[in-house]
Amino acid sequence: MIYLEGKVLEKEGFVHGYVKLVNGNIEVGKGKAPGEVLARGYILPYLINSHVHTGDTFIKKKIKNLPRDIEKLVAPPHGIKHRLLSRASKKEIVEGMKESLKMMKNRGVFAFCDFREGGVEGVYLLKDALRDVHLNAIILSRPSCISYDREEIKKLLDVSNGIGISSISDWDINILKKISADTKRRGKLFSLHASERIREDIDLILDLKPDFLVHMVKAEKGDLEMVRDEDIPVVLCPRSNAFFGLKTDYDLMKKVGIKVLLGTDNCMIAEPDVLAEVKWVLKNCKAYSIEELLKAVSYDAAEFFGIKDYGFEKGVVVVDTKSLKPIFVSSGKDHESKGSDV
Ligand SMILES: [Zn+2]
């Protein structure tokens, strides 16, 4: 029997209480724990990383000083990342992915949304890695080339949870409209990076009916208001932005009332540790409370991605209140799966 005590995060917010783990069962109680306490801190159900690219993990070993220029590094098809991905062996990519999956699992991140490059083959590489490290993966795939091939889109949607595009700046908007329409017809997710390096046309972005957007660093107030009015969440990746010398206007995001989730973006740049993102935001702005940020990496993300049966029974994490590092992680009894049903 194990007792964990502290600020228990429930859907409505913090409650002072405890979690009792006994034989794979979980009980949540209010007030002091009635037995010896193993760990104290913020107590949450498992964490969710709402935006990550696990496929580029292997690159961090290849290049020590990555250029801090988005176009040079990550823009398809000629950015360093894409050149290295096209040359890498399957084994190299999968081993890198496993490293990131294990790191997530050890830090209490049991679900993640991956923007997977490399077409259908790229999806299978992640599924391969998930065979060894079981986590709940929401896989958003993308075509292997910047072009439209109805058959390829069909296959991508057969094997993934939807489509995750680099940005409208890299694509012909008419092609994206077709891809989005195909995705919507299948009832799957369509998402893209938006206004990361430069402000992009919000009307064009919203015409694509995205389910969520990533970044919106360069978005202006009017853009954000339109996104809010469409009830579209924005996934923020503060450490990735900082790497490129970018910073979101968090006060504006909060003021406008954007639904915010957190992700870690490219694994070659930042470890896939969403708590590090929470820590970064707390340190660098006053807009969000710890409670709001911890909800963004738990209940809010679970609700948005429609994760069934999300809760303490599927995994518990105790986070140290000072360092914001996980000090206890339990996988619960049956959280494991080989990826979401697609
Ligand atoms: Zn990204």
Tab-separated table of C-alpha atoms and ligand atoms in Angstrom:
chain	number	residue	atom	x	y	z
A	1	MET	CA	0.000	0.000	0.000
A	2	ILE	CA	1.342	3.433	-0.967
A	3	TYR	CA	0.131	6.874	0.088
A	4	LEU	CA	0.867	10.028	-1.856
A	5	GLU	CA	-0.095	13.336	-0.310
A	6	GLY	CA	-0.286	16.962	-1.363
A	7	LYS	CA	-2.243	19.103	-3.794
A	8	VAL	CA	-4.284	16.612	-5.769
A	9	LEU	CA	-5.215	17.977	-9.184
A	10	GLU	CA	-8.812	17.225	-10.011
A	11	LYS	CA	-10.680	18.433	-13.080
A	12	GLU	CA	-11.941	21.472	-11.157
A	13	GLY	CA	-8.533	22.276	-9.660
A	14	PHE	CA	-6.372	21.504	-6.651
A	15	VAL	CA	-7.740	19.770	-3.570
A	16	HIS	CA	-5.571	19.052	-0.543
A	17	GLY	CA	-5.662	15.325	-0.165
A	18	TYR	CA	-4.036	12.011	-0.871
A	19	VAL	CA	-3.954	9.121	-3.281
A	20	LYS	CA	-3.806	5.549	-2.025
A	21	LEU	CA	-2.402	2.866	-4.315
A	22	VAL	CA	-3.139	-0.677	-3.339
A	23	ASN	CA	-2.846	-3.739	-5.585
A	24	GLY	CA	-3.195	-1.661	-8.736
A	25	ASN	CA	-6.293	0.108	-7.397
A	26	ILE	CA	-6.440	3.809	-6.693
A	27	GLU	CA	-8.390	5.735	-4.088
A	28	VAL	CA	-8.414	9.499	-3.853
A	29	GLY	CA	-9.202	11.094	-0.488
A	30	LYS	CA	-9.391	14.559	1.021
A	31	GLY	CA	-7.203	15.824	3.882
A	32	LYS	CA	-4.269	14.019	5.429
A	33	ALA	CA	-3.254	10.539	4.310
A	34	PRO	CA	-4.194	7.927	6.938
A	35	GLY	CA	-0.828	6.144	6.619
A	36	GLU	CA	2.843	6.638	5.911
A	37	VAL	CA	3.408	8.927	2.911
A	38	LEU	CA	5.845	7.886	0.185
A	39	ALA	CA	5.884	11.129	-1.832
A	40	ARG	CA	4.543	14.646	-1.394
A	41	GLY	CA	3.863	17.255	-4.054
A	42	TYR	CA	1.391	18.051	-6.801
A	43	ILE	CA	-0.457	14.815	-7.562
A	44	LEU	CA	-1.779	14.436	-11.104
A	45	PRO	CA	-3.120	11.767	-13.403
A	46	TYR	CA	-0.569	10.913	-16.111
A	47	LEU	CA	0.726	13.727	-18.300
A	48	ILE	CA	0.008	14.415	-21.969
A	49	ASN	CA	2.441	15.954	-24.458
A	50	SER	CA	0.235	17.656	-27.044
A	51	HIS	CA	2.884	18.219	-29.706
A	52	VAL	CA	6.102	16.356	-30.351
A	53	HIS	CA	8.213	15.077	-33.236
A	54	THR	CA	9.854	11.922	-31.876
A	55	GLY	CA	11.238	11.065	-35.327
A	56	ASP	CA	14.105	13.551	-35.133
A	57	THR	CA	15.493	12.351	-31.785
A	58	PHE	CA	18.438	10.642	-33.525
A	59	ILE	CA	19.629	13.973	-34.946
A	60	LYS	CA	20.708	15.359	-31.581
A	61	LYS	CA	23.474	12.763	-31.503
A	62	LYS	CA	24.569	13.587	-35.052
A	63	ILE	CA	24.827	17.347	-34.813
A	64	LYS	CA	25.847	19.017	-31.590
A	65	ASN	CA	25.247	22.623	-32.585
A	66	LEU	CA	21.999	22.796	-34.472
A	67	PRO	CA	21.407	26.080	-36.344
A	68	ARG	CA	18.925	28.311	-34.519
A	69	ASP	CA	17.183	29.157	-37.764
A	70	ILE	CA	13.788	27.556	-38.380
A	71	GLU	CA	14.057	27.484	-42.157
A	72	LYS	CA	17.573	26.034	-42.193
A	73	LEU	CA	16.751	23.459	-39.564
A	74	VAL	CA	13.160	22.259	-39.895
A	75	ALA	CA	11.431	23.658	-43.001
A	76	PRO	CA	10.598	20.897	-45.501
A	77	PRO	CA	11.912	19.675	-47.830
A	78	HIS	CA	15.453	21.114	-47.610
A	79	GLY	CA	15.884	21.847	-43.880
A	80	ILE	CA	18.680	19.870	-42.196
A	81	LYS	CA	16.137	17.754	-40.326
A	82	HIS	CA	14.420	16.568	-43.493
A	83	ARG	CA	17.679	15.868	-45.301
A	84	LEU	CA	18.923	13.781	-42.370
A	85	LEU	CA	15.581	11.979	-42.023
A	86	SER	CA	15.600	11.014	-45.699
A	87	ARG	CA	19.146	9.620	-45.384
A	88	ALA	CA	18.768	7.867	-42.029
A	89	SER	CA	18.208	4.144	-41.682
A	90	LYS	CA	14.890	2.926	-40.301
A	91	LYS	CA	16.723	1.441	-37.340
A	92	GLU	CA	18.403	4.737	-36.527
A	93	ILE	CA	15.085	6.613	-36.553
A	94	VAL	CA	13.237	3.944	-34.534
A	95	GLU	CA	16.004	3.704	-31.912
A	96	GLY	CA	15.881	7.486	-31.483
A	97	MET	CA	12.086	7.362	-31.130
A	98	LYS	CA	12.335	4.672	-28.473
A	99	GLU	CA	14.725	6.830	-26.502
A	100	SER	CA	12.165	9.661	-26.454
A	101	LEU	CA	9.258	7.302	-25.714
A	102	LYS	CA	11.144	5.851	-22.737
A	103	MET	CA	11.949	9.311	-21.460
A	104	MET	CA	8.279	10.290	-21.649
A	105	LYS	CA	7.214	7.123	-19.884
A	106	ASN	CA	9.766	7.594	-17.081
A	107	ARG	CA	8.543	11.143	-16.551
A	108	GLY	CA	4.879	10.244	-16.398
A	109	VAL	CA	3.900	11.227	-19.953
A	110	PHE	CA	1.741	8.305	-21.075
A	111	ALA	CA	0.031	9.988	-24.029
A	112	PHE	CA	1.396	12.209	-26.773
A	113	CYS	CA	0.492	13.670	-30.135
A	114	ASP	CA	3.246	13.185	-32.702
A	115	PHE	CA	3.536	15.077	-35.980
A	116	ARG	CA	5.088	12.234	-37.932
A	117	GLU	CA	7.032	12.954	-41.090
A	118	GLY	CA	7.803	10.561	-43.927
A	119	GLY	CA	4.390	9.460	-45.178
A	120	VAL	CA	2.889	6.037	-44.456
A	121	GLU	CA	6.340	4.545	-43.873
A	122	GLY	CA	6.986	7.200	-41.225
A	123	VAL	CA	3.843	6.169	-39.339
A	124	TYR	CA	4.973	2.546	-39.324
A	125	LEU	CA	8.337	3.528	-37.862
A	126	LEU	CA	6.598	5.082	-34.852
A	127	LYS	CA	4.308	2.066	-34.532
A	128	ASP	CA	7.438	-0.101	-34.496
A	129	ALA	CA	8.914	1.936	-31.649
A	130	LEU	CA	5.605	1.731	-29.743
A	131	ARG	CA	5.776	-2.053	-29.824
A	132	ASP	CA	8.651	-1.843	-27.340
A	133	VAL	CA	7.549	1.194	-25.345
A	134	HIS	CA	3.799	1.164	-24.850
A	135	LEU	CA	2.269	4.618	-24.729
A	136	ASN	CA	-0.952	6.120	-25.976
A	137	ALA	CA	0.045	7.725	-29.291
A	138	ILE	CA	-2.080	10.116	-31.296
A	139	ILE	CA	-0.255	10.015	-34.616
A	140	LEU	CA	-0.742	12.799	-37.128
A	141	SER	CA	0.874	11.858	-40.407
A	142	ARG	CA	1.758	13.869	-43.485
A	143	PRO	CA	2.357	13.149	-47.175
A	144	SER	CA	5.896	12.080	-48.081
A	145	CYS	CA	6.207	14.947	-50.597
A	146	ILE	CA	4.699	18.415	-50.742
A	147	SER	CA	2.045	17.352	-53.213
A	148	TYR	CA	-1.466	15.882	-53.329
A	149	ASP	CA	-2.005	12.210	-53.995
A	150	ARG	CA	-5.522	11.063	-53.109
A	151	GLU	CA	-4.411	7.454	-52.682
A	152	GLU	CA	-1.582	8.418	-50.338
A	153	ILE	CA	-3.907	10.547	-48.203
A	154	LYS	CA	-6.326	7.637	-47.979
A	155	LYS	CA	-3.557	5.324	-46.804
A	156	LEU	CA	-2.277	7.904	-44.319
A	157	LEU	CA	-5.738	8.275	-42.853
A	158	ASP	CA	-6.093	4.477	-42.685
A	159	VAL	CA	-3.060	4.178	-40.412
A	160	SER	CA	-3.045	7.424	-38.405
A	161	ASN	CA	-5.306	9.655	-36.326
A	162	GLY	CA	-5.147	12.455	-38.869
A	163	ILE	CA	-2.826	14.865	-40.620
A	164	GLY	CA	-0.273	17.302	-39.142
A	165	ILE	CA	1.187	19.756	-41.650
A	166	SER	CA	4.342	21.900	-41.375
A	167	SER	CA	2.731	25.256	-42.267
A	168	ILE	CA	0.786	27.080	-44.969
A	169	SER	CA	4.034	28.852	-45.937
A	170	ASP	CA	5.527	25.549	-47.116
A	171	TRP	CA	2.467	24.381	-49.076
A	172	ASP	CA	0.143	25.343	-51.905
A	173	ILE	CA	-3.045	26.334	-50.074
A	174	ASN	CA	-5.258	24.562	-52.632
A	175	ILE	CA	-3.491	21.279	-51.963
A	176	LEU	CA	-3.963	21.793	-48.224
A	177	LYS	CA	-7.676	22.426	-48.771
A	178	LYS	CA	-7.997	19.067	-50.480
A	179	ILE	CA	-6.031	17.278	-47.750
A	180	SER	CA	-8.097	18.951	-45.048
A	181	ALA	CA	-11.364	18.043	-46.786
A	182	ASP	CA	-10.263	14.390	-47.119
A	183	THR	CA	-9.285	14.335	-43.442
A	184	LYS	CA	-12.581	15.825	-42.308
A	185	ARG	CA	-14.555	13.374	-44.428
A	186	ARG	CA	-12.904	10.591	-42.475
A	187	GLY	CA	-13.654	12.313	-39.145
A	188	LYS	CA	-9.956	12.597	-38.294
A	189	LEU	CA	-7.794	15.390	-36.889
A	190	PHE	CA	-6.289	18.077	-39.098
A	191	SER	CA	-3.671	20.373	-37.639
A	192	LEU	CA	-0.743	22.552	-38.588
A	193	HIS	CA	2.028	24.778	-37.269
A	194	ALA	CA	0.887	28.382	-37.631
A	195	SER	CA	2.524	31.818	-37.387
A	196	GLU	CA	5.693	30.469	-35.838
A	197	ARG	CA	8.465	32.410	-37.602
A	198	ILE	CA	6.306	34.914	-39.443
A	199	ARG	CA	2.688	35.978	-39.147
A	200	GLU	CA	0.605	33.884	-41.525
A	201	ASP	CA	-2.813	34.692	-42.982
A	202	ILE	CA	-5.336	33.614	-40.370
A	203	ASP	CA	-8.196	33.509	-42.881
A	204	LEU	CA	-6.315	30.966	-44.992
A	205	ILE	CA	-5.439	28.953	-41.888
A	206	LEU	CA	-9.017	28.887	-40.611
A	207	ASP	CA	-10.341	27.989	-44.069
A	208	LEU	CA	-8.551	24.676	-43.545
A	209	LYS	CA	-10.780	23.957	-40.523
A	210	PRO	CA	-7.914	22.938	-38.231
A	211	ASP	CA	-8.790	21.052	-35.050
A	212	PHE	CA	-5.874	22.698	-33.291
A	213	LEU	CA	-2.913	24.931	-34.124
A	214	VAL	CA	0.687	24.796	-32.969
A	215	HIS	CA	2.705	27.917	-31.954
A	216	MET	CA	0.889	31.128	-33.056
A	217	VAL	CA	3.926	33.042	-31.746
A	218	LYS	CA	3.599	35.830	-34.316
A	219	ALA	CA	-0.198	35.970	-34.235
A	220	GLU	CA	-1.747	39.349	-33.549
A	221	LYS	CA	-4.662	39.992	-31.245
A	222	GLY	CA	-7.241	39.852	-34.040
A	223	ASP	CA	-5.855	36.497	-35.233
A	224	LEU	CA	-6.100	35.058	-31.746
A	225	GLU	CA	-9.640	36.352	-31.314
A	226	MET	CA	-10.685	34.547	-34.477
A	227	VAL	CA	-9.057	31.338	-33.260
A	228	ARG	CA	-10.811	31.691	-29.904
A	229	ASP	CA	-14.162	32.321	-31.600
A	230	GLU	CA	-13.738	29.062	-33.527
A	231	ASP	CA	-12.908	27.298	-30.238
A	232	ILE	CA	-9.585	26.056	-31.614
A	233	PRO	CA	-6.912	25.239	-29.019
A	234	VAL	CA	-3.313	26.356	-29.523
A	235	VAL	CA	-0.438	24.111	-28.495
A	236	LEU	CA	2.447	26.189	-27.164
A	237	CYS	CA	6.025	24.884	-27.263
A	238	PRO	CA	7.947	27.513	-25.271
A	239	ARG	CA	11.375	25.878	-25.184
A	240	SER	CA	11.398	25.181	-28.917
A	241	ASN	CA	10.393	28.804	-29.534
A	242	ALA	CA	13.138	30.011	-27.175
A	243	PHE	CA	15.699	27.923	-29.073
A	244	PHE	CA	14.841	29.928	-32.202
A	245	GLY	CA	14.794	33.218	-30.289
A	246	LEU	CA	10.990	33.422	-30.364
A	247	LYS	CA	8.601	34.138	-27.524
A	248	THR	CA	4.818	33.930	-27.446
A	249	ASP	CA	2.878	36.806	-25.926
A	250	TYR	CA	1.447	34.704	-23.102
A	251	ASP	CA	-0.351	37.659	-21.527
A	252	LEU	CA	-2.177	38.240	-24.796
A	253	MET	CA	-3.041	34.530	-25.158
A	254	LYS	CA	-4.511	34.584	-21.664
A	255	LYS	CA	-6.307	37.890	-22.121
A	256	VAL	CA	-7.922	36.788	-25.378
A	257	GLY	CA	-8.940	33.521	-23.753
A	258	ILE	CA	-7.184	31.027	-25.999
A	259	LYS	CA	-7.474	27.392	-24.946
A	260	VAL	CA	-3.855	26.528	-24.374
A	261	LEU	CA	-2.154	23.112	-24.416
A	262	LEU	CA	1.563	22.405	-24.107
A	263	GLY	CA	3.950	20.429	-26.285
A	264	THR	CA	7.682	19.945	-26.580
A	265	ASP	CA	8.078	20.036	-30.407
A	266	ASN	CA	11.250	18.581	-31.984
A	267	CYS	CA	13.044	16.043	-29.800
A	268	MET	CA	16.371	17.034	-31.352
A	269	ILE	CA	15.892	20.474	-29.756
A	270	ALA	CA	14.092	19.791	-26.468
A	271	GLU	CA	13.532	16.642	-24.421
A	272	PRO	CA	9.892	15.501	-24.633
A	273	ASP	CA	9.256	16.553	-21.042
A	274	VAL	CA	6.099	18.654	-20.753
A	275	LEU	CA	6.834	19.572	-17.144
A	276	ALA	CA	9.909	21.435	-18.412
A	277	GLU	CA	7.508	23.522	-20.529
A	278	VAL	CA	5.335	24.215	-17.485
A	279	LYS	CA	8.425	25.332	-15.592
A	280	TRP	CA	9.564	27.560	-18.455
A	281	VAL	CA	6.226	29.383	-18.664
A	282	LEU	CA	6.064	29.881	-14.890
A	283	LYS	CA	9.572	31.306	-14.872
A	284	ASN	CA	9.198	33.565	-17.880
A	285	CYS	CA	5.722	35.020	-17.550
A	286	LYS	CA	3.022	35.698	-15.024
A	287	ALA	CA	0.051	34.935	-17.230
A	288	TYR	CA	-0.742	31.400	-16.081
A	289	SER	CA	-0.939	29.763	-12.664
A	290	ILE	CA	0.670	26.428	-11.879
A	291	GLU	CA	-2.837	24.966	-11.633
A	292	GLU	CA	-3.748	26.157	-15.131
A	293	LEU	CA	-0.500	24.863	-16.610
A	294	LEU	CA	-0.743	21.462	-14.946
A	295	LYS	CA	-4.317	21.173	-16.222
A	296	ALA	CA	-3.052	21.997	-19.717
A	297	VAL	CA	-0.746	18.936	-19.591
A	298	SER	CA	-3.416	16.682	-18.109
A	299	TYR	CA	-7.221	17.135	-18.071
A	300	ASP	CA	-7.425	19.806	-20.789
A	301	ALA	CA	-5.356	17.764	-23.238
A	302	ALA	CA	-7.237	14.552	-22.391
A	303	GLU	CA	-10.533	16.299	-23.016
A	304	PHE	CA	-9.394	17.799	-26.299
A	305	PHE	CA	-7.950	14.569	-27.692
A	306	GLY	CA	-10.966	12.597	-26.451
A	307	ILE	CA	-8.868	10.200	-24.364
A	308	LYS	CA	-11.332	7.773	-22.858
A	309	ASP	CA	-11.212	6.901	-19.138
A	310	TYR	CA	-8.540	9.488	-18.404
A	311	GLY	CA	-7.780	9.662	-14.697
A	312	PHE	CA	-5.686	8.479	-11.764
A	313	GLU	CA	-6.577	4.811	-12.400
A	314	LYS	CA	-4.523	4.964	-15.605
A	315	GLY	CA	-1.436	6.549	-14.115
A	316	VAL	CA	-0.345	8.829	-11.289
A	317	VAL	CA	2.484	11.347	-11.181
A	318	VAL	CA	3.758	13.258	-8.155
A	319	VAL	CA	5.543	16.455	-9.101
A	320	ASP	CA	7.943	18.181	-6.718
A	321	THR	CA	6.497	21.613	-5.923
A	322	LYS	CA	9.892	23.373	-6.165
A	323	SER	CA	11.791	21.668	-8.987
A	324	LEU	CA	8.606	20.677	-10.895
A	325	LYS	CA	10.250	17.345	-11.637
A	326	PRO	CA	8.346	14.085	-11.324
A	327	ILE	CA	9.362	12.346	-8.089
A	328	PHE	CA	6.950	9.419	-8.337
A	329	VAL	CA	5.379	7.800	-11.402
A	330	SER	CA	2.981	4.873	-11.375
A	331	SER	CA	1.509	3.457	-14.539
A	332	GLY	CA	-1.713	2.359	-12.862
A	333	LYS	CA	-2.961	-1.045	-13.854
A	334	ASP	CA	-4.105	-0.755	-17.402
A	335	HIS	CA	-3.059	2.418	-19.120
A	336	GLU	CA	-0.918	0.660	-21.643
A	337	SER	CA	-1.880	0.467	-25.260
A	338	LYS	CA	-0.090	0.369	-28.548
A	339	GLY	CA	-1.572	3.602	-29.803
A	340	SER	CA	-5.014	5.051	-30.177
A	341	ASP	CA	-7.620	3.300	-32.218
A	342	VAL	CA	-7.550	4.729	-35.694
B	1	ZN	ZN	6.297	20.952	-34.461
